[in-house]
XYZ file of C-alpha atoms in Angstrom:
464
model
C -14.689 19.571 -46.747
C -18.248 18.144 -46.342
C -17.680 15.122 -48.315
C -17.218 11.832 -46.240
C -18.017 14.110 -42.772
C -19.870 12.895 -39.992
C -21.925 16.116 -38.565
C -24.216 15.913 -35.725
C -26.358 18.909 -35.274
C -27.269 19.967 -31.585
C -30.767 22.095 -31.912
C -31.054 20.427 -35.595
C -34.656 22.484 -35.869
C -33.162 26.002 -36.041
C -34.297 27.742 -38.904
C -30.586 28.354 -39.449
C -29.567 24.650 -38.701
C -31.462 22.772 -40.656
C -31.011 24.312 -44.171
C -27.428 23.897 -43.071
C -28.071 20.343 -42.949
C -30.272 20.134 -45.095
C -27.359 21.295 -47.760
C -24.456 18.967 -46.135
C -26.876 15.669 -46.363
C -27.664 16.735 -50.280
C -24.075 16.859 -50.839
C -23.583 13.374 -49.298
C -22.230 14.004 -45.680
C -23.360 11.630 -42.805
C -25.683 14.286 -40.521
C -27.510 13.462 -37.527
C -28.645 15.967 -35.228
C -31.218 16.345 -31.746
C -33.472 18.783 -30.887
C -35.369 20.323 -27.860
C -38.470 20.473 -29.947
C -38.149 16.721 -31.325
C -37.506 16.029 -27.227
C -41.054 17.734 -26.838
C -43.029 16.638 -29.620
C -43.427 19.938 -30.919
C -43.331 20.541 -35.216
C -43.562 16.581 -35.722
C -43.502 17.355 -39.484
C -40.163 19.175 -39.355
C -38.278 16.359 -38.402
C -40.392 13.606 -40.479
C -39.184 15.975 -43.059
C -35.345 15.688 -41.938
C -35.581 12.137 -41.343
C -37.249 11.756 -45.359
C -33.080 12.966 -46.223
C -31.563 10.628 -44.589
C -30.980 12.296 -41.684
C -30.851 10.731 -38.104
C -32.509 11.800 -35.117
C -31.625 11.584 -31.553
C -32.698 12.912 -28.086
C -30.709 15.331 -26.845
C -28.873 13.411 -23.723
C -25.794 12.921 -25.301
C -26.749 9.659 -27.014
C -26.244 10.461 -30.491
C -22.466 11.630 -29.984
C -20.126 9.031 -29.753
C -17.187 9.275 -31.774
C -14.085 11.981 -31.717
C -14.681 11.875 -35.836
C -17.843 13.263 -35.423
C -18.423 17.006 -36.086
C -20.827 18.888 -33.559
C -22.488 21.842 -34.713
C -24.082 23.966 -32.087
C -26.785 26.312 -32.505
C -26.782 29.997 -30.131
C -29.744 28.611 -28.282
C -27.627 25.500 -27.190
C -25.851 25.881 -23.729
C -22.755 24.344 -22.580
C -24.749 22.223 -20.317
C -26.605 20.300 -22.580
C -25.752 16.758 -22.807
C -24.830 16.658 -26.175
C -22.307 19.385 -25.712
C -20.954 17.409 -22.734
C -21.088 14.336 -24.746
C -19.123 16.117 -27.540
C -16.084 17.264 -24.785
C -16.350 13.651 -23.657
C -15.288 11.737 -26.678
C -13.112 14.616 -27.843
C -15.115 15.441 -30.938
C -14.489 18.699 -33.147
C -16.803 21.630 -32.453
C -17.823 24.252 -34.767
C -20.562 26.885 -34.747
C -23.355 27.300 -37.019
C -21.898 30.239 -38.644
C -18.142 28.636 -38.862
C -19.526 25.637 -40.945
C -21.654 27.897 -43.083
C -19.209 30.311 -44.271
C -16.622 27.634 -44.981
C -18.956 26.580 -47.760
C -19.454 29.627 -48.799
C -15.876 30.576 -49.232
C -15.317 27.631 -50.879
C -17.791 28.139 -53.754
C -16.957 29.562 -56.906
C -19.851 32.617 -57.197
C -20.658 33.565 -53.817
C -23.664 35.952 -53.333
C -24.551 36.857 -49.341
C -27.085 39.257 -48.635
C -26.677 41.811 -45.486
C -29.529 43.968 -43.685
C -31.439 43.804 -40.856
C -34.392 43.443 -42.933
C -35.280 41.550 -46.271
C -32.452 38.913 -46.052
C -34.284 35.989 -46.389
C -36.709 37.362 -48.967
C -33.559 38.535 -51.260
C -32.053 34.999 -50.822
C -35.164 33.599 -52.434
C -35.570 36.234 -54.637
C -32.059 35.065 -55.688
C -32.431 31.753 -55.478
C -35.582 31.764 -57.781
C -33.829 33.789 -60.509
C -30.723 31.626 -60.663
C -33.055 28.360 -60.539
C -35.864 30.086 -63.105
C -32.822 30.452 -65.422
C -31.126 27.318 -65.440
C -28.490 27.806 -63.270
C -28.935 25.615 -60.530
C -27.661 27.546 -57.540
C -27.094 26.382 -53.695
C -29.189 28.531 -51.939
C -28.758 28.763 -47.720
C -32.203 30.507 -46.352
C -33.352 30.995 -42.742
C -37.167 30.894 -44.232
C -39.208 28.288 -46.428
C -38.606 28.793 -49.912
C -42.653 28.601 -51.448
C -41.007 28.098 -54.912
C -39.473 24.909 -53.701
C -41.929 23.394 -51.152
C -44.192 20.600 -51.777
C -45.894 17.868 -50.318
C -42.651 16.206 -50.043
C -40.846 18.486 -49.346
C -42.314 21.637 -47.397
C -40.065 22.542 -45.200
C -37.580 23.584 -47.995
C -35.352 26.204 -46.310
C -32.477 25.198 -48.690
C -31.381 24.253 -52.125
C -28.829 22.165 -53.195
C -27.281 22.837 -56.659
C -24.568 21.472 -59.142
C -24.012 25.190 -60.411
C -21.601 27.844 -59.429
C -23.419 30.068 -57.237
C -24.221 29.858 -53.374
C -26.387 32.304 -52.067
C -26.632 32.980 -49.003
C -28.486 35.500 -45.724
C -25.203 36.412 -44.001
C -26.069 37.321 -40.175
C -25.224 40.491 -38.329
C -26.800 39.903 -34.850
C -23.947 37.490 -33.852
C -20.950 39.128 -35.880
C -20.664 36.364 -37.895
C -20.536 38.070 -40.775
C -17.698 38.783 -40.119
C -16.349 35.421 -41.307
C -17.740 35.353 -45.135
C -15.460 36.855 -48.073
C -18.929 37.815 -50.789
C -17.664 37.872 -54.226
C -20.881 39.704 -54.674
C -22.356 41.520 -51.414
C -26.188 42.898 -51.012
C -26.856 45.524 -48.121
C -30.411 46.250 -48.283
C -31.009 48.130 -44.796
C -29.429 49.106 -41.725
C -31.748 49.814 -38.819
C -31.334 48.743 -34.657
C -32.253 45.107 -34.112
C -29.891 43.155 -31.796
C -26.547 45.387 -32.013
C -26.018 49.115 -31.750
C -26.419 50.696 -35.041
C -22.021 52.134 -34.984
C -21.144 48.231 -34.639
C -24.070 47.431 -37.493
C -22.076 50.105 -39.651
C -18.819 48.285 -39.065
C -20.068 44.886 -39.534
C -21.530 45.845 -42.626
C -18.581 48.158 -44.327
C -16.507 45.474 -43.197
C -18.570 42.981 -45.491
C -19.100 45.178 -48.015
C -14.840 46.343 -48.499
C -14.360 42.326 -49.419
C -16.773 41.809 -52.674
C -15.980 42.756 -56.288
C -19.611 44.173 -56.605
C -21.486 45.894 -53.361
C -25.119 46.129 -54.172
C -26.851 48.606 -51.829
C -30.540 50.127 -51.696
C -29.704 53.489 -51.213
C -33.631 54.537 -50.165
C -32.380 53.556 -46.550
C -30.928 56.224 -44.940
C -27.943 54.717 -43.139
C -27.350 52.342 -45.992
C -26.772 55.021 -48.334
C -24.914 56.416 -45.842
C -22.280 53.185 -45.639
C -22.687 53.562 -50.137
C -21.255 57.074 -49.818
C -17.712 55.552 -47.864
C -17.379 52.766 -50.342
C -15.476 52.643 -53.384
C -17.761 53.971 -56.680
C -16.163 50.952 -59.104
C -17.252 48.478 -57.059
C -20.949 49.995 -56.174
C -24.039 48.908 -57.707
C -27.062 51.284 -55.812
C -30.473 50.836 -56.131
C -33.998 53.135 -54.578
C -36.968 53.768 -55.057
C -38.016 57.232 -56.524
C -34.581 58.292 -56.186
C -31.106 58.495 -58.052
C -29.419 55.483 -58.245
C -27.909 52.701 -60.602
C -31.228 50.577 -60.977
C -34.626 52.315 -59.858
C -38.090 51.712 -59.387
C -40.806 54.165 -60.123
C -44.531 53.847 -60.824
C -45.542 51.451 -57.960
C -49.209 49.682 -58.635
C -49.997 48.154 -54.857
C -52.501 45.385 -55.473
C -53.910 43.616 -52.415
C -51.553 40.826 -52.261
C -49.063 41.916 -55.558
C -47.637 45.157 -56.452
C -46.222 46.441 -60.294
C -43.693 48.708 -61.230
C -41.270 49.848 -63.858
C -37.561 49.023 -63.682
C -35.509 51.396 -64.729
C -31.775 51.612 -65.829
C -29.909 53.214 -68.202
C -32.809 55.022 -69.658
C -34.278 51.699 -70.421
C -37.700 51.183 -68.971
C -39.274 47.458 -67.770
C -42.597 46.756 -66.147
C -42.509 44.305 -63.433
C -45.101 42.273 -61.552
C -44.116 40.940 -58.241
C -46.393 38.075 -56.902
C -46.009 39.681 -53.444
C -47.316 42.437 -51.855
C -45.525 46.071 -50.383
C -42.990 48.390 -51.140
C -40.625 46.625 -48.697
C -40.934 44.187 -51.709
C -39.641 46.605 -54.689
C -36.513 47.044 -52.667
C -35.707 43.617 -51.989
C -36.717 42.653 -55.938
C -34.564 45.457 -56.476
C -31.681 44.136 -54.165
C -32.184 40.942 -56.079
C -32.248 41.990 -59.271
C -28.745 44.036 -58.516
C -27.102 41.402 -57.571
C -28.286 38.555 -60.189
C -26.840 41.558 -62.682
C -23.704 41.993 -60.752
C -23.570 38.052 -60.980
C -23.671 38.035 -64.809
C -27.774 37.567 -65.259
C -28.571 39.806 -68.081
C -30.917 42.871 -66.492
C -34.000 41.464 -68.711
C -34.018 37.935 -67.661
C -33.417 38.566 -63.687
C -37.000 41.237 -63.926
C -38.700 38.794 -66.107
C -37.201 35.267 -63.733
C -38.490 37.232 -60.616
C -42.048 37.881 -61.582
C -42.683 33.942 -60.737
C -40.858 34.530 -56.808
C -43.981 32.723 -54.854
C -42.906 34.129 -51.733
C -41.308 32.727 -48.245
C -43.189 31.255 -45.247
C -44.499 33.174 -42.372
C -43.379 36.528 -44.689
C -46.564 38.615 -45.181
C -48.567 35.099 -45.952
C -52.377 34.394 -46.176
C -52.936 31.507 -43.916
C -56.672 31.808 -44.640
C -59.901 33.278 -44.091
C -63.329 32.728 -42.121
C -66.334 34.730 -41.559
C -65.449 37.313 -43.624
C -62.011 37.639 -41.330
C -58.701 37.319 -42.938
C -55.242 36.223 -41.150
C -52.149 36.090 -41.818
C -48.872 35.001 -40.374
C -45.627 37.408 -40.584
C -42.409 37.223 -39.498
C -42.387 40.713 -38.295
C -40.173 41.589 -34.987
C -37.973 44.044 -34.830
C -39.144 48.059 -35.389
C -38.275 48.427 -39.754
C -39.822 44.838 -40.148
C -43.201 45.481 -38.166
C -43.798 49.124 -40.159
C -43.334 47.856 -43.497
C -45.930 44.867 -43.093
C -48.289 47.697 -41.083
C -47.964 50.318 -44.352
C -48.438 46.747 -47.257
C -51.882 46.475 -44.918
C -53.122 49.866 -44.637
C -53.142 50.292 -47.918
C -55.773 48.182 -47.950
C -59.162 48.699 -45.731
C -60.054 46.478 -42.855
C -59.600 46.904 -39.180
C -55.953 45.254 -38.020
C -56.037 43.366 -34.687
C -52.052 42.493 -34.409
C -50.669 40.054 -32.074
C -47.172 40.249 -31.558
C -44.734 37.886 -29.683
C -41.584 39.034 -29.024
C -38.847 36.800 -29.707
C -36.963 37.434 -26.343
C -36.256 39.782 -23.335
C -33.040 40.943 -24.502
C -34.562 42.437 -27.920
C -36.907 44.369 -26.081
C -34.367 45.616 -23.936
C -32.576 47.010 -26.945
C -35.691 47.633 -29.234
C -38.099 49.341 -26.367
C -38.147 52.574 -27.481
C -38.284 52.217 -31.077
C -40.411 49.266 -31.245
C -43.275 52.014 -28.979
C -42.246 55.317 -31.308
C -43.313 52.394 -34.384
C -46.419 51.264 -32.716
C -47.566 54.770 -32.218
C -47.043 56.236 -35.461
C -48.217 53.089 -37.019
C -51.125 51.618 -35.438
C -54.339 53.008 -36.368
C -57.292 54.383 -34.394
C -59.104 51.459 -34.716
C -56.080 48.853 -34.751
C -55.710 46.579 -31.402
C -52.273 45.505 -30.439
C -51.692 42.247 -28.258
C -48.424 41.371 -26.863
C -48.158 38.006 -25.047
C -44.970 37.379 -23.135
C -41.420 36.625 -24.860
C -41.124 33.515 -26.553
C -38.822 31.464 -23.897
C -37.457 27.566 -24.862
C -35.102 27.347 -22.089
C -31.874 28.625 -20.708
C -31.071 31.817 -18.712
C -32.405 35.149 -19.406
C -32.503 38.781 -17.758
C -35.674 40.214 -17.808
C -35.569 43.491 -17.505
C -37.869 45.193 -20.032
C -41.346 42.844 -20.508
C -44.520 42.853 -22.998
C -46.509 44.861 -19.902
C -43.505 47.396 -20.373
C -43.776 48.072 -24.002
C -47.995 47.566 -23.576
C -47.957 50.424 -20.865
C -45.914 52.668 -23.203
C -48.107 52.005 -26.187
C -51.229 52.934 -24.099
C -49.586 55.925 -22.974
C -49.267 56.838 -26.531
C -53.017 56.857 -27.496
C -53.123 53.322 -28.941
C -54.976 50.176 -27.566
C -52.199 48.004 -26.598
C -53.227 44.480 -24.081
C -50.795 42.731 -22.422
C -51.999 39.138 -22.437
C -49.163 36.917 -21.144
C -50.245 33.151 -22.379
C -50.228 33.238 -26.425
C -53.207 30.974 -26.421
C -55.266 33.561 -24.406
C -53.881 36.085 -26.695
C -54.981 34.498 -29.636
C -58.440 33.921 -28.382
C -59.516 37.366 -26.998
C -58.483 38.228 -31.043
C -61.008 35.733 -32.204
C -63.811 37.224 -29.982
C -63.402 40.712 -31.429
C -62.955 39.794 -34.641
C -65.419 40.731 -37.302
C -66.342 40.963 -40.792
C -63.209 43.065 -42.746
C -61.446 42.934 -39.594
C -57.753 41.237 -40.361
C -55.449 39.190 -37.826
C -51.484 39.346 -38.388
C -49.254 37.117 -35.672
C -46.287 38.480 -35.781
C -42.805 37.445 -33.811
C -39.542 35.417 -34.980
C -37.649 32.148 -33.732
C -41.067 30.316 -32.736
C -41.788 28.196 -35.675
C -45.295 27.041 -33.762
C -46.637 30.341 -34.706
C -47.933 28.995 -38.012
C -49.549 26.660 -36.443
C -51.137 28.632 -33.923
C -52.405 30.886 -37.430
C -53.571 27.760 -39.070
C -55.761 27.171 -35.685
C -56.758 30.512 -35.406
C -58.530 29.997 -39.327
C -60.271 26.974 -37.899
C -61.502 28.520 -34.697
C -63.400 31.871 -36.807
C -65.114 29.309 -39.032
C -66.582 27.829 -35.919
């Protein structure tokens, strides 16, 4: 459908937009797109980047839309308001979400591999991606994250790959129901914990993904996944776990400070694998990846052996750098499941954590307030400091009814030492002044791609 398409993409800078486009201008579609942050002159490189694949940039006050032929694709952060949007109802052009244009790709492809969870997506789609690449099969992969494996100089904000073979894998998202709209021929359902729905519509959402694929593959270690596993039909079920029964299994864990080993197991055949990234979060999504390059027709030995070379995603658990003996690192950690997992990979390694995290909007602490405190309490430790500035905001309308102070005064109240510091930048410093020798800095928080910059800053302020 792409082919011969004129797309313009309002809020082009999304990390679910631009792969999007990324993938439509590779196959030879006319894209164009505008962006609040290109508006502001935020993430210059991000759109040099776009512009390097042909792709045209606009402001966005309606300028760039002025044909009925032309597609508009709207992001969720985009309001009706905008000018582009009024632009588009102007000259009578075709509208279609984000999620509408992805999953008509997706259904159109031959294999098609979407991963499910609230946690891990992106990592499994590169995990994926990497295998099917590593082996010569030169997939189309759809990420919301940079893919390390594919980045470069020229190329570094590589959130996408476009391929000549068979298979498109892709994260399938929950938090808007539009996974509703993708028919897997192979699904993965790696977790199911609260994030932005109730967990009895997450269960829906999810079986209801799950009942269309040939091949379900689901990490039955998480409690409510296994839980969907035991509704599902057996024939069509591939589980994996740690430690635990299931069709493909990890046992033996090595954690090494930024790696972590273990044997694969299956069938009563035993493999050791090394994965170039660190955690036990990271043996269930190798596992989840491994599943479903199997259930894809990857033989078992070349999908453990393909994966050992998975580099890792942006802003997932990565090293930005270190100074004076103090260590940081940027992760994408934001909702309750996320936050623990990177919290457990770094306490099993010594060194003080001083955490700043930046929510990624009002409405997700609303839902998340109580779990994200019950998290912070059980997982900070004595000597941990937690910093929350205030919500990431980039325009539009919000309720606020639940803050940072909110979930600060509940951490405190918990025994932990929790700050509210509202501006980021303020947050950021007061880490820098306690920061010592051993100590280590994570920022965490999602949908703010400045964040890595602010950790790359951060680097260069300790070695000052």
């Amino acid at each position: 459908m792409e082919t011969g398409k004129s797309f313009f993409f309002v809020g082009i800078g999304g990390s679910g937009m631009m792969p999007l486009a990324m993938i439509l201008a590779g196959r030879g579609a006319t894209v164009a797109g505008s962006d609040r942050s290109l508006d502001s002159g935020r993430l210059p490189a991000k759109f040099e980047d776009l512009a390097a694949r042909g792709i045209a940039l606009h402001p966005q006050d309606g300028s760039g839309i002025v044909s009925a032929d032309q597609i508009v694709v709207a992001s969720a952060a985009v309001e009706a308001t905008v000018p582009d949007m009024l632009a588009a109802e102007t000259v009578g052009a075709q509208r279609m979400t984000r999620a509408e244009l992805l999953a008509s790709l997706f259904n159109a492809s031959v294999s098609r591999i979407g991963v499910a969870g609230t946690s891990g997506k992106s990592t499994v789609t590169g995990m994926i991606g990497w295998i099917f690449h590593a082996l010569g099969r030169d997939p189309t992969v759809m990420n919301g994250a940079v893919m390390k494996n594919f980045a470069s100089a020229e190329a570094p904000f590589a959130s996408a790959l476009v391929g000549e073979g068979a298979a498109f894998v892709s994260e399938v998202d929950e938090s808007d129901g539009s996974i509703a709209l993708y028919t897997p021929e192979v699904a993965v359902l790696n977790n199911v914990s609260l994030d932005h729905k109730s967990l009895e519509e997450l269960r829906a959402l999810f079986g209801d993904f799950a009942a269309k694929a040939r091949v379900t593959v689901v990490n039955v270690g998480d409690s409510e996944a296994e839980a969907l596993a035991d509704t599902m039909d057996r024939a069509k079920l591939m589980t994996v776990a740690i430690d635990a029964s299931a069709d493909l299994r990890a046992e033996n864990l090595t954690p090494e400070r930024y790696a972590i080993s273990f044997d694969l197991v299956s069938r009563g055949e035993r493999l050791r694998v090394r994965l170039g990234v660190p955690g036990r979060h990271n043996v269930e999504n190798a596992l989840a990846a491994i599943g479903a390059a199997i259930a894809a027709g990857v033989p078992r030995e070349e999908a453990a052996t393909a994966i050992e070379g998975f580099k890792g995603l942006k802003r997932r658990f990565e090293w930005v750098g270190e100074a004076n003996g103090v260590a940081v690192i940027d992760d994408f950690g934001h909702n309750p499941e996320k936050i623990a997992a990177t919290l457990d990979t770094l306490h099993a390694n010594p060194g003080r954590l001083l955490l700043m995290f930046q929510p990624h909007g009002y409405g997700p602490l609303k839902v998340m307030r109580r779990e994200l405190v019950d998290m912070f309490a059980e997982k900070l430790g004595e000597d941990d400091v937690l910093v929350l500035p205030d919500p990431v905001y980039q325009g539009g309308t919000t309720s606020r009814e639940v803050t940072s102070a909110d979930i600060v005064a509940d951490v405190q109240a918990a025994g932990r030492d929790a700050r509210h510091i509202p501006a980021r930048d303020d947050a950021a410093a007061a880490l820098i002044a306690m920061a010592g020798p051993g100590d280590r800095i994570v920022l965490m928080g999602a949908r703010d791609d400045t964040l890595s910059l602010l950790a790359q800053e951060m680097v260069t302020d300790l070695s000052g």
